[in-house]
């Protein structure tokens, strides 16, 4: 019984090592780079800067600045918290301005 296990282990080990030796070496496939077109417009950082300016003009603080596409045009959606009058809670003002 022990001899059978020894032979079985040896056989499995030989198959594994033989399989590693038989496998052809990996060859590199040609890499083609995709053709990129300018479809992505970087506006996230610009929207934040635009939001800061809009908030300063309205005397509030910038709550959110995000980019969006409306009517096929890149725009910035700006949310400003404007302080309320006579100690009231701030009101939320959402503005859509063109990006850039």
mmCIF file of C-alpha atoms in Angstrom:
data_model
loop_
_atom_site.group_PDB
_atom_site.id
_atom_site.type_symbol
_atom_site.label_atom_id
_atom_site.label_comp_id
_atom_site.label_asym_id
_atom_site.label_seq_id
_atom_site.Cartn_x
_atom_site.Cartn_y
_atom_site.Cartn_z
ATOM 1 C CA UNK A 1 0.000 0.000 0.000
ATOM 2 C CA UNK A 2 2.789 2.458 0.885
ATOM 3 C CA UNK A 3 4.592 1.559 -2.327
ATOM 4 C CA UNK A 4 1.422 2.324 -4.321
ATOM 5 C CA UNK A 5 1.123 5.778 -2.689
ATOM 6 C CA UNK A 6 4.794 6.449 -3.392
ATOM 7 C CA UNK A 7 4.381 5.513 -7.054
ATOM 8 C CA UNK A 8 1.189 7.579 -7.340
ATOM 9 C CA UNK A 9 2.864 10.661 -5.820
ATOM 10 C CA UNK A 10 5.873 10.236 -8.091
ATOM 11 C CA UNK A 11 3.620 9.886 -11.127
ATOM 12 C CA UNK A 12 1.624 13.012 -10.276
ATOM 13 C CA UNK A 13 4.806 14.974 -9.591
ATOM 14 C CA UNK A 14 6.308 13.832 -12.907
ATOM 15 C CA UNK A 15 3.157 14.902 -14.762
ATOM 16 C CA UNK A 16 3.250 18.316 -13.133
ATOM 17 C CA UNK A 17 6.911 18.918 -13.888
ATOM 18 C CA UNK A 18 6.490 17.558 -17.410
ATOM 19 C CA UNK A 19 3.543 19.855 -18.007
ATOM 20 C CA UNK A 20 5.624 22.841 -16.977
ATOM 21 C CA UNK A 21 8.410 21.874 -19.337
ATOM 22 C CA UNK A 22 6.128 21.217 -22.304
ATOM 23 C CA UNK A 23 4.344 24.578 -22.165
ATOM 24 C CA UNK A 24 5.801 26.891 -24.821
ATOM 25 C CA UNK A 25 7.282 30.145 -23.586
ATOM 26 C CA UNK A 26 4.886 33.054 -23.434
ATOM 27 C CA UNK A 27 5.175 35.367 -26.365
ATOM 28 C CA UNK A 28 4.174 38.971 -26.304
ATOM 29 C CA UNK A 29 1.080 39.862 -28.247
ATOM 30 C CA UNK A 30 1.167 43.021 -30.302
ATOM 31 C CA UNK A 31 -0.437 45.825 -28.366
ATOM 32 C CA UNK A 32 -2.411 48.317 -30.341
ATOM 33 C CA UNK A 33 -3.298 51.547 -28.652
ATOM 34 C CA UNK A 34 -6.884 52.656 -29.134
ATOM 35 C CA UNK A 35 -7.502 55.831 -31.045
ATOM 36 C CA UNK A 36 -8.670 58.422 -28.540
ATOM 37 C CA UNK A 37 -10.823 61.298 -29.527
ATOM 38 C CA UNK A 38 -11.302 64.390 -27.410
ATOM 39 C CA UNK A 39 -14.715 63.492 -25.989
ATOM 40 C CA UNK A 40 -13.925 64.062 -22.329
ATOM 41 C CA UNK A 41 -13.769 67.622 -21.105
ATOM 42 C CA UNK A 42 -11.941 68.242 -17.834
ATOM 43 C CA UNK A 43 -14.219 70.567 -15.889
ATOM 44 C CA UNK A 44 -14.280 69.213 -12.332
ATOM 45 C CA UNK A 45 -11.470 71.451 -11.092
ATOM 46 C CA UNK A 46 -12.854 74.373 -13.069
ATOM 47 C CA UNK A 47 -16.309 73.891 -11.560
ATOM 48 C CA UNK A 48 -14.862 74.133 -8.061
ATOM 49 C CA UNK A 49 -13.079 77.392 -8.927
ATOM 50 C CA UNK A 50 -16.221 78.750 -10.607
ATOM 51 C CA UNK A 51 -18.227 77.715 -7.531
ATOM 52 C CA UNK A 52 -15.880 79.609 -5.234
ATOM 53 C CA UNK A 53 -16.340 82.749 -7.338
ATOM 54 C CA UNK A 54 -20.138 82.409 -7.438
ATOM 55 C CA UNK A 55 -20.262 81.859 -3.668
ATOM 56 C CA UNK A 56 -18.134 84.950 -3.059
ATOM 57 C CA UNK A 57 -20.358 87.054 -5.348
ATOM 58 C CA UNK A 58 -23.485 85.941 -3.475
ATOM 59 C CA UNK A 59 -21.962 86.286 -0.015
ATOM 60 C CA UNK A 60 -22.364 82.591 0.802
ATOM 61 C CA UNK A 61 -20.310 79.455 1.118
ATOM 62 C CA UNK A 62 -19.815 76.814 -1.535
ATOM 63 C CA UNK A 63 -21.650 73.597 -0.643
ATOM 64 C CA UNK A 64 -21.267 71.623 -3.859
ATOM 65 C CA UNK A 65 -19.778 72.029 -7.324
ATOM 66 C CA UNK A 66 -20.276 69.344 -9.947
ATOM 67 C CA UNK A 67 -20.043 69.089 -13.699
ATOM 68 C CA UNK A 68 -22.935 68.039 -15.910
ATOM 69 C CA UNK A 69 -24.021 68.081 -19.517
ATOM 70 C CA UNK A 70 -27.172 69.948 -20.407
ATOM 71 C CA UNK A 71 -28.288 70.353 -23.982
ATOM 72 C CA UNK A 72 -24.997 68.879 -25.212
ATOM 73 C CA UNK A 73 -23.021 71.592 -23.442
ATOM 74 C CA UNK A 74 -20.739 71.187 -20.415
ATOM 75 C CA UNK A 75 -22.060 73.142 -17.432
ATOM 76 C CA UNK A 76 -21.272 73.449 -13.732
ATOM 77 C CA UNK A 77 -23.996 72.909 -11.156
ATOM 78 C CA UNK A 78 -23.145 75.108 -8.182
ATOM 79 C CA UNK A 79 -24.877 74.912 -4.791
ATOM 80 C CA UNK A 80 -24.295 77.869 -2.484
ATOM 81 C CA UNK A 81 -25.485 78.283 1.120
ATOM 82 C CA UNK A 82 -26.507 81.909 1.546
ATOM 83 C CA UNK A 83 -26.871 83.125 5.147
ATOM 84 C CA UNK A 84 -30.433 83.823 6.260
ATOM 85 C CA UNK A 85 -31.634 87.191 7.494
ATOM 86 C CA UNK A 86 -32.063 87.945 11.203
ATOM 87 C CA UNK A 87 -30.494 84.683 12.377
ATOM 88 C CA UNK A 88 -32.598 82.426 10.157
ATOM 89 C CA UNK A 89 -31.053 79.283 8.797
ATOM 90 C CA UNK A 90 -29.101 79.571 5.554
ATOM 91 C CA UNK A 91 -30.966 79.032 2.336
ATOM 92 C CA UNK A 92 -29.757 76.808 -0.457
ATOM 93 C CA UNK A 93 -29.263 78.378 -3.875
ATOM 94 C CA UNK A 94 -28.529 76.163 -6.889
ATOM 95 C CA UNK A 95 -27.098 77.787 -9.999
ATOM 96 C CA UNK A 96 -26.155 76.357 -13.391
ATOM 97 C CA UNK A 97 -23.305 78.186 -15.113
ATOM 98 C CA UNK A 98 -21.417 77.323 -18.318
ATOM 99 C CA UNK A 99 -18.157 75.463 -17.721
ATOM 100 C CA UNK A 100 -14.995 77.309 -18.646
#
